mmCIF file of C-alpha atoms and ligand atoms in Angstrom:
data_model
loop_
_atom_site.group_PDB
_atom_site.id
_atom_site.type_symbol
_atom_site.label_atom_id
_atom_site.label_comp_id
_atom_site.label_asym_id
_atom_site.label_seq_id
_atom_site.Cartn_x
_atom_site.Cartn_y
_atom_site.Cartn_z
ATOM 1 C CA GLU A 1 5.540 49.916 -42.048
ATOM 2 C CA VAL A 2 7.134 48.902 -38.647
ATOM 3 C CA LYS A 3 10.558 49.391 -40.382
ATOM 4 C CA ARG A 4 9.530 53.116 -41.563
ATOM 5 C CA SER A 5 7.834 53.870 -38.497
ATOM 6 C CA GLY A 6 10.773 53.301 -37.023
ATOM 7 C CA ARG A 7 13.029 56.331 -37.953
ATOM 8 C CA ASN A 8 10.585 58.357 -35.881
ATOM 9 C CA GLY A 9 11.246 57.077 -32.521
ATOM 10 C CA TRP A 10 8.399 57.861 -30.560
ATOM 11 C CA GLN A 11 5.979 56.257 -33.260
ATOM 12 C CA PHE A 12 7.844 52.948 -32.966
ATOM 13 C CA TYR A 13 7.543 52.601 -29.210
ATOM 14 C CA THR A 14 3.987 53.224 -29.686
ATOM 15 C CA LEU A 15 3.786 50.513 -31.935
ATOM 16 C CA GLU A 16 6.204 48.232 -30.047
ATOM 17 C CA MET A 17 3.725 49.156 -26.801
ATOM 18 C CA GLN A 18 0.818 48.167 -28.901
ATOM 19 C CA GLN A 19 2.034 44.959 -30.074
ATOM 20 C CA ARG A 20 3.291 44.172 -26.751
ATOM 21 C CA SER A 21 -0.345 44.734 -25.218
ATOM 22 C CA GLU A 22 -1.958 42.858 -27.496
ATOM 23 C CA TYR A 23 0.242 39.445 -27.317
ATOM 24 C CA ARG A 24 -0.219 39.889 -23.400
ATOM 25 C CA HIS A 25 -4.183 40.254 -24.013
ATOM 26 C CA SER A 26 -4.020 37.137 -26.102
ATOM 27 C CA LEU A 27 -1.642 35.137 -23.470
ATOM 28 C CA LEU A 28 -4.269 35.861 -20.908
ATOM 29 C CA MET A 29 -6.716 34.530 -23.272
ATOM 30 C CA LYS A 30 -5.424 31.830 -23.567
ATOM 31 C CA LEU A 31 -4.513 31.705 -19.922
ATOM 32 C CA ILE A 32 -8.108 31.857 -18.663
ATOM 33 C CA LYS A 33 -8.892 29.276 -21.134
ATOM 34 C CA ALA A 34 -5.924 26.935 -19.577
ATOM 35 C CA VAL A 35 -7.063 27.265 -15.747
ATOM 36 C CA ASN A 36 -10.772 27.061 -16.526
ATOM 37 C CA GLU A 37 -9.893 23.555 -18.096
ATOM 38 C CA GLU A 38 -7.298 22.963 -15.127
ATOM 39 C CA HIS A 39 -4.504 22.484 -17.735
ATOM 40 C CA LEU A 40 -1.910 23.703 -15.107
ATOM 41 C CA GLU A 41 0.088 21.022 -14.137
ATOM 42 C CA SER A 42 2.349 20.741 -10.693
ATOM 43 C CA TYR A 43 5.933 20.081 -10.584
ATOM 44 C CA PHE A 44 7.827 18.994 -8.018
ATOM 45 C CA GLN A 45 11.621 20.046 -6.955
ATOM 46 C CA PRO A 46 12.802 18.439 -3.920
ATOM 47 C CA ILE A 47 13.896 20.304 -0.825
ATOM 48 C CA TYR A 48 16.623 18.237 0.981
ATOM 49 C CA ASP A 49 18.050 17.783 4.469
ATOM 50 C CA LEU A 50 21.434 18.737 3.773
ATOM 51 C CA GLU A 51 22.392 16.951 6.680
ATOM 52 C CA ARG A 52 20.941 13.924 6.066
ATOM 53 C CA MET A 53 20.887 14.196 2.273
ATOM 54 C CA VAL A 54 17.446 12.637 2.246
ATOM 55 C CA ILE A 55 14.100 14.261 0.461
ATOM 56 C CA ASP A 56 12.455 16.048 3.115
ATOM 57 C CA LYS A 57 9.654 18.156 1.266
ATOM 58 C CA CYS A 58 9.276 19.724 -2.254
ATOM 59 C CA GLU A 59 8.009 22.765 -3.814
ATOM 60 C CA ALA A 60 5.121 23.093 -6.219
ATOM 61 C CA LEU A 61 5.930 24.767 -9.386
ATOM 62 C CA ALA A 62 3.013 25.677 -11.651
ATOM 63 C CA ARG A 63 3.832 24.428 -15.435
ATOM 64 C CA TRP A 64 1.989 25.774 -18.071
ATOM 65 C CA GLN A 65 2.059 23.535 -21.755
ATOM 66 C CA VAL A 66 0.770 25.589 -24.397
ATOM 67 C CA SER A 67 2.044 22.897 -27.393
ATOM 68 C CA ASP A 68 3.939 19.953 -27.856
ATOM 69 C CA GLY A 69 7.555 20.653 -25.675
ATOM 70 C CA GLU A 70 6.340 24.331 -25.987
ATOM 71 C CA TYR A 71 5.922 25.653 -22.126
ATOM 72 C CA ILE A 72 5.166 29.451 -20.936
ATOM 73 C CA PRO A 73 7.639 30.386 -17.962
ATOM 74 C CA PRO A 74 5.514 31.331 -14.641
ATOM 75 C CA SER A 75 8.028 34.425 -15.083
ATOM 76 C CA ASP A 76 5.548 35.197 -17.793
ATOM 77 C CA PHE A 77 2.153 33.875 -16.832
ATOM 78 C CA ILE A 78 2.472 34.519 -12.752
ATOM 79 C CA PRO A 79 2.807 37.895 -13.037
ATOM 80 C CA LEU A 80 0.043 38.301 -16.096
ATOM 81 C CA ALA A 81 -2.032 36.225 -13.736
ATOM 82 C CA GLU A 82 -1.378 38.560 -10.865
ATOM 83 C CA GLU A 83 -2.483 41.765 -12.677
ATOM 84 C CA SER A 84 -6.030 39.970 -13.831
ATOM 85 C CA GLY A 85 -6.647 37.911 -10.442
ATOM 86 C CA LEU A 86 -6.685 34.923 -11.650
ATOM 87 C CA VAL A 87 -3.202 33.882 -9.852
ATOM 88 C CA ASN A 88 -5.872 33.108 -6.705
ATOM 89 C CA ARG A 89 -7.200 29.955 -9.144
ATOM 90 C CA ILE A 90 -3.851 29.026 -10.175
ATOM 91 C CA ASP A 91 -2.298 28.822 -6.402
ATOM 92 C CA LEU A 92 -5.489 26.732 -5.503
ATOM 93 C CA GLN A 93 -5.538 24.731 -8.703
ATOM 94 C CA ILE A 94 -1.641 23.650 -8.423
ATOM 95 C CA PHE A 95 -1.683 23.263 -4.232
ATOM 96 C CA ASN A 96 -4.600 21.052 -4.885
ATOM 97 C CA GLN A 97 -2.833 18.939 -7.696
ATOM 98 C CA ALA A 98 0.546 18.763 -5.368
ATOM 99 C CA ALA A 99 -1.410 18.055 -2.107
ATOM 100 C CA SER A 100 -3.400 15.028 -3.445
ATOM 101 C CA PHE A 101 -0.361 13.643 -4.636
ATOM 102 C CA LEU A 102 1.488 13.730 -1.476
ATOM 103 C CA LYS A 103 -1.566 12.613 0.532
ATOM 104 C CA GLN A 104 -1.275 9.559 -1.871
ATOM 105 C CA GLN A 105 2.272 9.242 -0.694
ATOM 106 C CA SER A 106 1.860 9.919 2.974
ATOM 107 C CA ASP A 107 -0.929 6.677 2.531
ATOM 108 C CA ALA A 108 2.027 4.878 1.277
ATOM 109 C CA GLY A 109 4.081 5.747 4.212
ATOM 110 C CA LYS A 110 6.255 8.246 3.094
ATOM 111 C CA ASP A 111 5.990 11.769 4.630
ATOM 112 C CA ILE A 112 7.364 14.512 2.555
ATOM 113 C CA GLY A 113 6.345 17.840 3.199
ATOM 114 C CA LEU A 114 4.386 20.379 0.280
ATOM 115 C CA SER A 115 5.970 24.207 0.022
ATOM 116 C CA ILE A 116 3.441 26.039 -1.923
ATOM 117 C CA ASN A 117 3.664 29.367 -3.392
ATOM 118 C CA ILE A 118 0.950 32.035 -2.896
ATOM 119 C CA SER A 119 0.526 35.406 -4.438
ATOM 120 C CA PRO A 120 -0.543 38.652 -2.171
ATOM 121 C CA ARG A 121 -3.189 39.042 -4.480
ATOM 122 C CA LEU A 122 -4.902 35.816 -2.570
ATOM 123 C CA PHE A 123 -5.471 38.544 0.834
ATOM 124 C CA GLN A 124 -6.082 41.291 -1.778
ATOM 125 C CA THR A 125 -9.130 40.359 -4.051
ATOM 126 C CA LYS A 126 -12.866 40.365 -1.879
ATOM 127 C CA ASP A 127 -14.081 36.999 -3.913
ATOM 128 C CA HIS A 128 -13.933 33.860 -1.941
ATOM 129 C CA ALA A 129 -10.536 32.692 -3.235
ATOM 130 C CA LEU A 130 -8.776 33.287 0.208
ATOM 131 C CA GLU A 131 -11.827 31.027 1.737
ATOM 132 C CA GLN A 132 -11.788 28.390 -0.505
ATOM 133 C CA TRP A 133 -7.698 28.155 -0.494
ATOM 134 C CA LEU A 134 -7.988 28.028 3.628
ATOM 135 C CA SER A 135 -10.403 25.119 3.421
ATOM 136 C CA SER A 136 -8.174 22.962 1.269
ATOM 137 C CA VAL A 137 -5.084 24.036 3.116
ATOM 138 C CA LEU A 138 -6.384 22.928 6.772
ATOM 139 C CA ASP A 139 -8.434 20.007 5.240
ATOM 140 C CA TYR A 140 -4.553 18.591 3.645
ATOM 141 C CA ARG A 141 -2.740 19.653 6.723
ATOM 142 C CA LYS A 142 -3.812 16.735 8.558
ATOM 143 C CA SER A 143 -2.155 14.267 6.203
ATOM 144 C CA ILE A 144 0.807 16.278 5.185
ATOM 145 C CA ARG A 145 3.274 18.950 6.536
ATOM 146 C CA ILE A 146 2.570 22.386 4.791
ATOM 147 C CA THR A 147 4.977 25.728 3.926
ATOM 148 C CA VAL A 148 3.299 28.687 2.629
ATOM 149 C CA GLU A 149 6.093 30.605 0.491
ATOM 150 C CA MET A 150 5.432 34.168 -0.007
ATOM 151 C CA THR A 151 8.068 36.584 -1.082
ATOM 152 C CA GLU A 152 8.771 39.777 1.443
ATOM 153 C CA ARG A 153 6.595 41.961 -1.076
ATOM 154 C CA LEU A 154 3.691 40.546 0.662
ATOM 155 C CA LEU A 155 4.536 41.466 4.319
ATOM 156 C CA THR A 156 5.555 45.225 3.081
ATOM 157 C CA ASP A 157 2.026 46.110 1.958
ATOM 158 C CA ASP A 158 1.513 46.103 5.567
ATOM 159 C CA SER A 159 -1.176 43.736 5.127
ATOM 160 C CA ILE A 160 -3.356 43.508 8.718
ATOM 161 C CA ARG A 161 -5.270 40.878 6.741
ATOM 162 C CA ALA A 162 -2.774 38.781 5.543
ATOM 163 C CA ILE A 163 -0.592 39.005 9.252
ATOM 164 C CA LYS A 164 -4.004 37.837 10.503
ATOM 165 C CA VAL A 165 -4.183 34.955 8.321
ATOM 166 C CA LEU A 166 -0.712 33.725 8.674
ATOM 167 C CA GLU A 167 -0.828 34.020 12.248
ATOM 168 C CA ASP A 168 -3.922 31.837 12.423
ATOM 169 C CA LEU A 169 -2.000 29.240 10.006
ATOM 170 C CA ARG A 170 0.649 28.864 12.099
ATOM 171 C CA THR A 171 -1.669 27.839 15.003
ATOM 172 C CA LYS A 172 -2.291 25.222 13.172
ATOM 173 C CA ASN A 173 0.613 23.689 12.453
ATOM 174 C CA ILE A 174 1.479 25.251 8.662
ATOM 175 C CA ARG A 175 4.512 27.072 8.536
ATOM 176 C CA ILE A 176 5.783 30.508 6.903
ATOM 177 C CA ALA A 177 8.462 31.005 4.334
ATOM 178 C CA ILE A 178 9.971 34.289 3.049
ATOM 179 C CA ASP A 179 10.880 33.081 -0.457
ATOM 180 C CA ASP A 180 13.778 35.109 -2.821
ATOM 181 C CA PHE A 181 15.156 36.422 1.027
ATOM 182 C CA GLY A 182 17.511 39.187 0.241
ATOM 183 C CA THR A 183 15.797 40.573 -2.611
ATOM 184 C CA GLY A 184 13.552 42.733 -1.331
ATOM 185 C CA TYR A 185 13.695 46.261 -0.125
ATOM 186 C CA SER A 186 12.140 45.519 3.554
ATOM 187 C CA SER A 187 14.360 46.208 6.555
ATOM 188 C CA LEU A 188 15.034 42.981 8.834
ATOM 189 C CA SER A 189 12.211 44.347 11.261
ATOM 190 C CA TYR A 190 9.985 42.094 9.806
ATOM 191 C CA LEU A 191 11.242 38.968 10.306
ATOM 192 C CA VAL A 192 10.876 39.232 14.316
ATOM 193 C CA LYS A 193 7.386 41.703 13.678
ATOM 194 C CA PHE A 194 5.715 38.744 11.247
ATOM 195 C CA PRO A 195 4.732 35.285 11.418
ATOM 196 C CA VAL A 196 7.958 34.062 9.770
ATOM 197 C CA ASP A 197 9.504 29.915 10.578
ATOM 198 C CA VAL A 198 11.647 29.605 7.066
ATOM 199 C CA ILE A 199 13.600 31.612 5.172
ATOM 200 C CA LYS A 200 14.576 30.825 1.785
ATOM 201 C CA ILE A 201 17.414 32.232 0.628
ATOM 202 C CA ASP A 202 17.445 33.306 -2.695
ATOM 203 C CA ARG A 203 19.694 32.039 -6.025
ATOM 204 C CA SER A 204 21.396 34.803 -6.801
ATOM 205 C CA PHE A 205 23.397 34.714 -3.345
ATOM 206 C CA VAL A 206 23.659 30.673 -3.756
ATOM 207 C CA GLU A 207 25.224 31.138 -7.352
ATOM 208 C CA ARG A 208 28.018 33.613 -6.269
ATOM 209 C CA ILE A 209 29.434 31.116 -3.910
ATOM 210 C CA GLY A 210 32.865 30.451 -4.861
ATOM 211 C CA GLN A 211 33.078 33.843 -7.074
ATOM 212 C CA GLU A 212 32.486 36.392 -4.610
ATOM 213 C CA LYS A 213 33.430 36.775 -0.977
ATOM 214 C CA SER A 214 30.412 39.386 -0.655
ATOM 215 C CA ALA A 215 27.897 37.030 -1.470
ATOM 216 C CA GLU A 216 29.368 34.285 0.930
ATOM 217 C CA THR A 217 29.699 36.570 3.366
ATOM 218 C CA LEU A 218 26.176 37.506 3.271
ATOM 219 C CA VAL A 219 24.803 33.744 3.113
ATOM 220 C CA LYS A 220 26.906 33.159 5.890
ATOM 221 C CA THR A 221 25.464 36.197 7.872
ATOM 222 C CA ILE A 222 21.871 35.037 6.891
ATOM 223 C CA ILE A 223 22.192 31.552 8.038
ATOM 224 C CA ALA A 224 23.560 32.516 11.288
ATOM 225 C CA MET A 225 21.023 35.370 11.731
ATOM 226 C CA ALA A 226 18.328 32.528 10.945
ATOM 227 C CA LYS A 227 19.936 30.954 13.619
ATOM 228 C CA LYS A 228 19.920 33.206 16.083
ATOM 229 C CA LEU A 229 15.821 33.805 15.742
ATOM 230 C CA ASP A 230 14.775 30.216 15.244
ATOM 231 C CA LEU A 231 14.303 30.251 11.966
ATOM 232 C CA LYS A 232 15.379 27.420 9.582
ATOM 233 C CA VAL A 233 16.791 28.032 6.142
ATOM 234 C CA ILE A 234 16.566 26.611 2.838
ATOM 235 C CA ALA A 235 19.092 27.685 0.053
ATOM 236 C CA GLU A 236 17.622 27.383 -3.304
ATOM 237 C CA GLY A 237 19.929 27.484 -6.430
ATOM 238 C CA ILE A 238 22.301 25.065 -5.899
ATOM 239 C CA GLU A 239 23.618 24.055 -9.074
ATOM 240 C CA THR A 240 27.472 23.076 -7.859
ATOM 241 C CA GLU A 241 28.988 20.756 -5.378
ATOM 242 C CA GLN A 242 31.569 24.082 -4.161
ATOM 243 C CA GLN A 243 27.786 25.814 -3.776
ATOM 244 C CA LEU A 244 26.198 22.645 -1.341
ATOM 245 C CA GLN A 245 29.147 21.753 0.459
ATOM 246 C CA PHE A 246 30.119 25.388 1.663
ATOM 247 C CA LEU A 247 26.273 25.862 2.900
ATOM 248 C CA GLN A 248 26.594 22.354 4.797
ATOM 249 C CA GLN A 249 29.305 23.593 5.960
ATOM 250 C CA GLN A 250 27.548 27.031 7.436
ATOM 251 C CA GLY A 251 24.736 24.803 8.943
ATOM 252 C CA CYS A 252 22.488 25.380 5.904
ATOM 253 C CA GLN A 253 19.338 22.881 6.901
ATOM 254 C CA TYR A 254 17.759 22.843 3.780
ATOM 255 C CA GLY A 255 18.548 23.268 -0.167
ATOM 256 C CA GLN A 256 17.052 23.160 -3.442
ATOM 257 C CA GLY A 257 18.423 23.623 -6.606
ATOM 258 C CA TYR A 258 19.444 21.624 -10.217
ATOM 259 C CA TYR A 259 22.594 20.163 -9.044
ATOM 260 C CA LEU A 260 20.477 18.125 -6.215
ATOM 261 C CA ALA A 261 16.881 17.590 -8.812
ATOM 262 C CA LYS A 262 15.421 19.641 -10.605
ATOM 263 C CA PRO A 263 11.594 20.140 -10.907
ATOM 264 C CA MET A 264 9.636 17.304 -12.633
ATOM 265 C CA ASN A 265 6.442 16.296 -12.694
ATOM 266 C CA LYS A 266 4.823 13.700 -10.663
ATOM 267 C CA HIS A 267 5.798 10.334 -12.352
ATOM 268 C CA ASP A 268 9.361 11.224 -11.904
ATOM 269 C CA PHE A 269 8.654 12.731 -9.004
ATOM 270 C CA GLU A 270 7.086 9.413 -7.272
ATOM 271 C CA LYS A 271 10.167 7.526 -9.391
ATOM 272 C CA LEU A 272 12.459 9.404 -7.378
ATOM 273 C CA LEU A 273 10.948 8.780 -3.847
ATOM 274 C CA MET A 274 10.900 4.900 -4.647
ATOM 275 C CA ASN A 275 14.745 4.825 -5.272
ATOM 276 C CA GLU A 276 15.207 6.737 -2.203
ATOM 277 C CA SER A 277 13.516 4.393 -0.375
ATOM 278 C CA LEU A 278 14.968 1.316 -1.615
ATOM 279 C CA LEU A 279 18.605 2.772 -0.867
ATOM 280 C CA SER A 280 17.413 3.845 2.732
HETATM 281 P P1 LIG B 301 10.701 30.755 -6.794
HETATM 282 O O1 LIG B 301 9.040 29.940 -6.113
HETATM 283 O O2 LIG B 301 11.521 31.250 -5.940
HETATM 284 O O3 LIG B 301 11.036 29.014 -7.204
HETATM 285 C C1 LIG B 301 12.393 28.462 -7.393
HETATM 286 C C2 LIG B 301 12.082 28.906 -9.179
HETATM 287 O O4 LIG B 301 13.788 28.412 -9.106
HETATM 288 C C3 LIG B 301 11.688 27.926 -9.800
HETATM 289 O O5 LIG B 301 11.241 28.496 -11.089
HETATM 290 C C4 LIG B 301 13.069 26.637 -10.062
HETATM 291 O O6 LIG B 301 12.409 25.895 -10.940
HETATM 292 C C5 LIG B 301 13.948 27.555 -10.248
HETATM 293 N N1 LIG B 301 15.118 27.200 -9.946
HETATM 294 C C6 LIG B 301 15.590 25.918 -8.750
HETATM 295 N N2 LIG B 301 16.566 25.180 -8.564
HETATM 296 C C7 LIG B 301 17.447 26.185 -9.422
HETATM 297 C C8 LIG B 301 18.821 26.366 -10.280
HETATM 298 O O7 LIG B 301 19.373 25.291 -9.266
HETATM 299 N N3 LIG B 301 19.278 26.921 -10.866
HETATM 300 C C9 LIG B 301 18.042 28.012 -11.559
HETATM 301 N N4 LIG B 301 18.284 28.451 -12.622
HETATM 302 N N5 LIG B 301 16.875 27.830 -11.420
HETATM 303 C C10 LIG B 301 16.401 26.918 -10.263
HETATM 304 P P2 LIG B 301 10.455 28.539 -11.861
HETATM 305 O O8 LIG B 301 9.566 27.151 -11.504
HETATM 306 O O9 LIG B 301 10.420 28.920 -13.158
HETATM 307 O O10 LIG B 301 9.221 29.825 -11.032
HETATM 308 C C11 LIG B 301 9.666 30.773 -11.219
HETATM 309 C C12 LIG B 301 8.693 31.650 -10.173
HETATM 310 O O11 LIG B 301 7.288 31.685 -10.557
HETATM 311 C C13 LIG B 301 9.203 31.017 -8.471
HETATM 312 O O12 LIG B 301 9.943 31.188 -7.864
HETATM 313 C C14 LIG B 301 7.347 31.718 -7.818
HETATM 314 O O13 LIG B 301 7.820 33.018 -7.089
HETATM 315 C C15 LIG B 301 6.539 31.530 -8.800
HETATM 316 N N6 LIG B 301 5.724 30.356 -9.001
HETATM 317 C C16 LIG B 301 5.987 29.554 -9.887
HETATM 318 N N7 LIG B 301 4.994 28.560 -9.510
HETATM 319 C C17 LIG B 301 3.795 29.649 -9.119
HETATM 320 C C18 LIG B 301 2.406 28.922 -7.866
HETATM 321 O O14 LIG B 301 1.771 27.992 -8.467
HETATM 322 N N8 LIG B 301 1.739 30.229 -7.702
HETATM 323 C C19 LIG B 301 2.632 31.109 -7.372
HETATM 324 N N9 LIG B 301 1.901 32.378 -7.188
HETATM 325 N N10 LIG B 301 3.751 31.768 -8.127
HETATM 326 C C20 LIG B 301 4.506 30.362 -8.875
HETATM 327 MG MG1 LIG B 302 8.761 29.559 -3.872
HETATM 328 MG MG1 LIG B 303 12.076 31.181 -4.234
HETATM 329 MG MG1 LIG B 304 13.246 32.776 -6.665
#
């Protein structure tokens, strides 16, 4: 049936579109169930201090396991969750899980910071998502160093509400990071205009270190500019020794990537932290 109508391009296309929208709908239904049952899990990817080569903080990353060994990647379910507004509940659940683990670590004497992702949707909905999120974040900030990561998308939206909230968070010792820096379309002017403490250099630039001079120049320039503006830099997606060395030579303070450590569940992360403190 599909193939026969496939001869007629337009009909084929609409059928494909319909199937895709049905797939997305059923995925959304499953996702709602998973969120209601708190099945999403926070993974942790260590962020290293590249000078001392010790773990300084970690990024909490959402993981959704749908069956034994089968995971749906965030690149599939986060956009879906954003469209429906469900993402705010996900962000809160992941934050709470990650923060409660890191608070335990902190109580055990390990000071590991937490970097979390938020969706611009947090500032757009009229329900209590923002209030709930803020009260949880402000509560945990007494025990852990917190950085909030968001993409340039949020800042280009020119959201007065978002900027007010972020400015207020900064006065309470919470750091603001621009995620995937360099991939958006916004100008550099927001770096001085908006409340920003940290720039995360996107993986797409880091992966071209050692391959393309132009990418290397760009990375160098971002690091130099960040220094001038008194911002910290985190390089994401470090996959090789060569990339690591290049970043260290340029004075990039922090980095994360498969070469250093992959995202892992809390048990593996706890083991890693234990080994690290044995070595030091
Ligand atoms: P992101 O915030 O830029 O997170 C970094 C992504 O790069 C993660 O993908 C991480 O697993 C991946 N990564 C880290 N090092 C390497 C490397 O060396 N090589 C490669 N190839 N990849 C590396 P992940 O976990 O699939 O997440 C994708 C995106 O989904 C995140 O990008 C973030 O934008 C979003 N996301 C994940 N969890 C959450 C969440 O709890 N809330 C929200 N709002 N967004 C989330
Ligand atoms: Mg991130
Ligand atoms: Mg990122
Ligand atoms: Mg990225």
